[in-house]
């Protein structure tokens, strides 16, 4: 679609783009409901306007959502231009109209709506209301039942797309009703006791029998694809914690809109204690609800914690009895991160599906990451876009050592480049994280594992050939003999650490390596033992033998690339032209190098280094050498291929099945899945635009904060 | 309502097959259609090749005699007993008699074999100076440290050739005699002692130091022979093309063996009446018994052998090929059975899901 041309409106915000011409036509044709709808948007809010430069309106909104709505209505020709404590000036399609603000029924968390009562220049008293759809729905006049059904359907659609929705309605008050109501209102305003409740009652009196005007849906400020990404990551069993400096309400709402918290969760724990004991109690209570037995003395983790206090140890995973969320604010976190509390926090938090930490300092972000890193056997990834995320992305000096996530990802965004410049990986949208992890991460892991297996295999094969040879040369080439090895067990120590590359896989490589080395050595030995070359000279000299073993080894190990690779990542492996070039090229290169290293020239220059002179020429022309090579290669390949072939049928694992299915799907592509509409219960649809404790309503009506020039105008009006 | 900017990013990589990892690729599949025929074909090919190798190896004649003289067997036991415990052992002669009922087809090669001799021992194997052997005068005067303790003689002269390998040069010698008719005279069979070393070794790797006044002896002046040697290196043979470092026996010996039991070529029999092989009749090998092996429990053997296209007699390759070929076929059958049995099940599984 083309962008709508807002040139008819002199005051339009040039940054605003819109793509539905139907709505503009409706505005231009002065449809009454559309007119009221935009009028409501431009009247019912607490935005302040500012005109720094002549003709350039700037809005100061309490929440970005309100700002967006007012900006939208401005672009459609309903420009909110200024307000005083008693008037609101709107430029409606170029005509300046001043509405008298009679009452502002402010937002509160219970009401989840706000209204304004204005007197139009035509001297009609109108009440405009916008608010959470579930609330407004109850207050609608029965006459708009059919419209409201349609609207609710649309709202469901919007909500399932992660949009924040509002309903907009109005009511025309007749003068007599208004007179009595405004009296009650001022009385309620002036009461000293229980004013809030009384005010609410008065408000409710006015806000009923509303006529539905429409609904608004505001896209999250979130980057696109964030909820989907988080959903995918959760499916991949990745836990997401939100560490933010935002206000608690904002953070929780964002968590809801990113689907970190879901409405179907069994419970949401909020930790906001302001002293140690309260925080501890709150954490314990949360755990009591999630897994009561984890508080007992007999719980294995408690026993484990009680017994050993020496670092480092790992806290095992615990399974709660449902899905829960945890919200903790920075103030409580300061206590929770203290020495003996941190494990309480960790255990509670790790049982929750989603964790939101708000009002955090950069240091606390790093501390939380470090906490998880220290006690859990996990890999952590920190992603952020702001300068205050650098702590957890790049590392922060905590108690003398650097605390940071294993992987730091920076998002280049509005908040500058610092996070990006300090990260291991950086991209410009959060949703690329799933590609980084699930595509490139997985590939990288697969490749790494393949590489490691191959590396170990190759080295075993290579080293053990020497080991077998030791039996035939009187063990004369050991660097440290057995006595020394026993005297200095430290020599063995490096081998005991860092062996966490899947032990089973390692063992397989080891066995395979042993087998290959065995084949390599003994086949070569059998070939040369007491045998002669086809020219009658003996073949079993040291240099020829080493050349035969080495060439066979290189050949076998290179050929092994493909069954090994096929074995690990069955069917997900692709051999491109480049792979071919390098693999076969490396073999060819080996023989070239061999001829070069055994050449006369090199020997004549450095006789004591290149003393393998002529070996290549004398051995590579021998049939035995090639017979040995082919035999060893086949012998080393058979078990791998056979095993992998049989494994598919006899011991198929889950991944095989999935891969198999992918393979079938590749052959017979499935139609794209039909999007099922998710019906969300209304709860979440309350817009976070209003989630602040109170609006500016009281301030606006009191007129205290208005700028002096605004005062002047108001006086003039008076 | 879309708010996004659709401009192409400045750092967006090129959309090429290479940078986006979309190169055309071949997927190695372990499907039954490929694997099973592969196994059967490989198996058949190996069995065929194995049969060929086995028969050619069996067709090779080999005649060997252990002349160590252990336990009083053979007439070399006298020499063995005489040399017991004496260093250096005295020179001694003995003989090996054998008769050939039929022609031993040629070309025939004469080998000596030593067992339990660890020429591959690391410290022994490095105890040589290739620079010296390549004829560098500086290295001749200053042998490499690896040669120690055969680097300098007791009088401080540099040893040429230095090192343990050279010092332990095999110094038994053989002559072959043929008796056509029983009771007839023994005629010496000409042994071709040339070209028993690799061409590269003889022509490139091993070189005498430059002659001084046309004399090799002068070139070696100021050096000492290895302690076990009875004569200096330039007197190894009267033939100027076969003496010094390029003496073929020496060159053969210096190509150290990989395994503790090894053969080395002594001579080729290919001249005169013997170019087609050794005719039937009685033979005698005169052995000059010098080399002590009993101290380390070794054995000395003398071997007559001919060769085929695939080298000397070696049943290993043939048998190994036959075994591996059978293994391939066996495994092919196992895989076939598993494939047939489990394939249906697999399909069922897929249907269930």
Tab-separated table of N, CA and C in Angstrom, chain A residues 36 71 91 122 155 202 225 251 320 348 451 463 517 531 544 560 570-571 672:
chain	number	residue	atom	x	y	z
A	36	UNK	N	-16.238	11.817	15.858
A	36	UNK	CA	-16.247	11.728	17.323
A	36	UNK	C	-15.065	10.911	17.838
A	71	UNK	N	-0.934	11.950	18.592
A	71	UNK	CA	-0.246	12.256	17.337
A	71	UNK	C	-1.038	11.732	16.152
A	91	UNK	N	-7.600	21.988	16.838
A	91	UNK	CA	-7.782	22.511	15.478
A	91	UNK	C	-8.368	21.390	14.658
A	122	UNK	N	-20.676	24.177	20.625
A	122	UNK	CA	-22.116	24.210	20.359
A	122	UNK	C	-22.909	24.115	21.646
A	155	UNK	N	-10.568	-6.755	18.618
A	155	UNK	CA	-9.632	-6.571	19.730
A	155	UNK	C	-8.894	-7.867	20.043
A	202	UNK	N	-18.847	8.680	42.075
A	202	UNK	CA	-19.382	9.766	41.253
A	202	UNK	C	-19.018	9.541	39.792
A	225	UNK	N	8.802	-8.980	16.177
A	225	UNK	CA	9.186	-10.371	16.355
A	225	UNK	C	9.686	-10.750	17.729
A	251	UNK	N	7.782	-2.816	33.274
A	251	UNK	CA	8.513	-4.057	33.030
A	251	UNK	C	7.564	-5.239	32.974
A	320	UNK	N	9.180	-27.111	39.485
A	320	UNK	CA	8.032	-26.653	40.265
A	320	UNK	C	6.775	-27.361	39.805
A	348	UNK	N	14.677	-19.883	43.847
A	348	UNK	CA	13.314	-19.444	43.563
A	348	UNK	C	13.188	-19.022	42.106
A	451	UNK	N	34.084	-31.232	14.613
A	451	UNK	CA	35.495	-30.909	14.566
A	451	UNK	C	36.231	-31.568	15.726
A	463	UNK	N	48.525	-40.620	17.271
A	463	UNK	CA	49.407	-40.851	18.413
A	463	UNK	C	49.572	-42.339	18.689
A	517	UNK	N	44.124	-46.595	14.574
A	517	UNK	CA	45.568	-46.618	14.716
A	517	UNK	C	46.068	-48.056	14.647
A	531	UNK	N	59.474	-58.284	3.864
A	531	UNK	CA	59.066	-58.305	2.477
A	531	UNK	C	60.061	-57.497	1.646
A	544	UNK	N	60.927	-45.762	4.919
A	544	UNK	CA	59.839	-46.219	4.055
A	544	UNK	C	58.622	-46.554	4.881
A	560	UNK	N	37.994	-40.482	6.299
A	560	UNK	CA	37.127	-40.643	7.451
A	560	UNK	C	36.228	-39.426	7.629
A	570	UNK	N	24.035	-36.867	10.595
A	570	UNK	CA	23.344	-37.581	9.551
A	570	UNK	C	22.409	-36.745	8.714
A	571	UNK	N	22.632	-36.687	7.498
A	571	UNK	CA	21.731	-36.083	6.524
A	571	UNK	C	21.625	-34.569	6.627
A	672	UNK	N	1.885	-24.350	4.289
A	672	UNK	CA	2.213	-23.599	5.492
A	672	UNK	C	1.093	-23.729	6.514
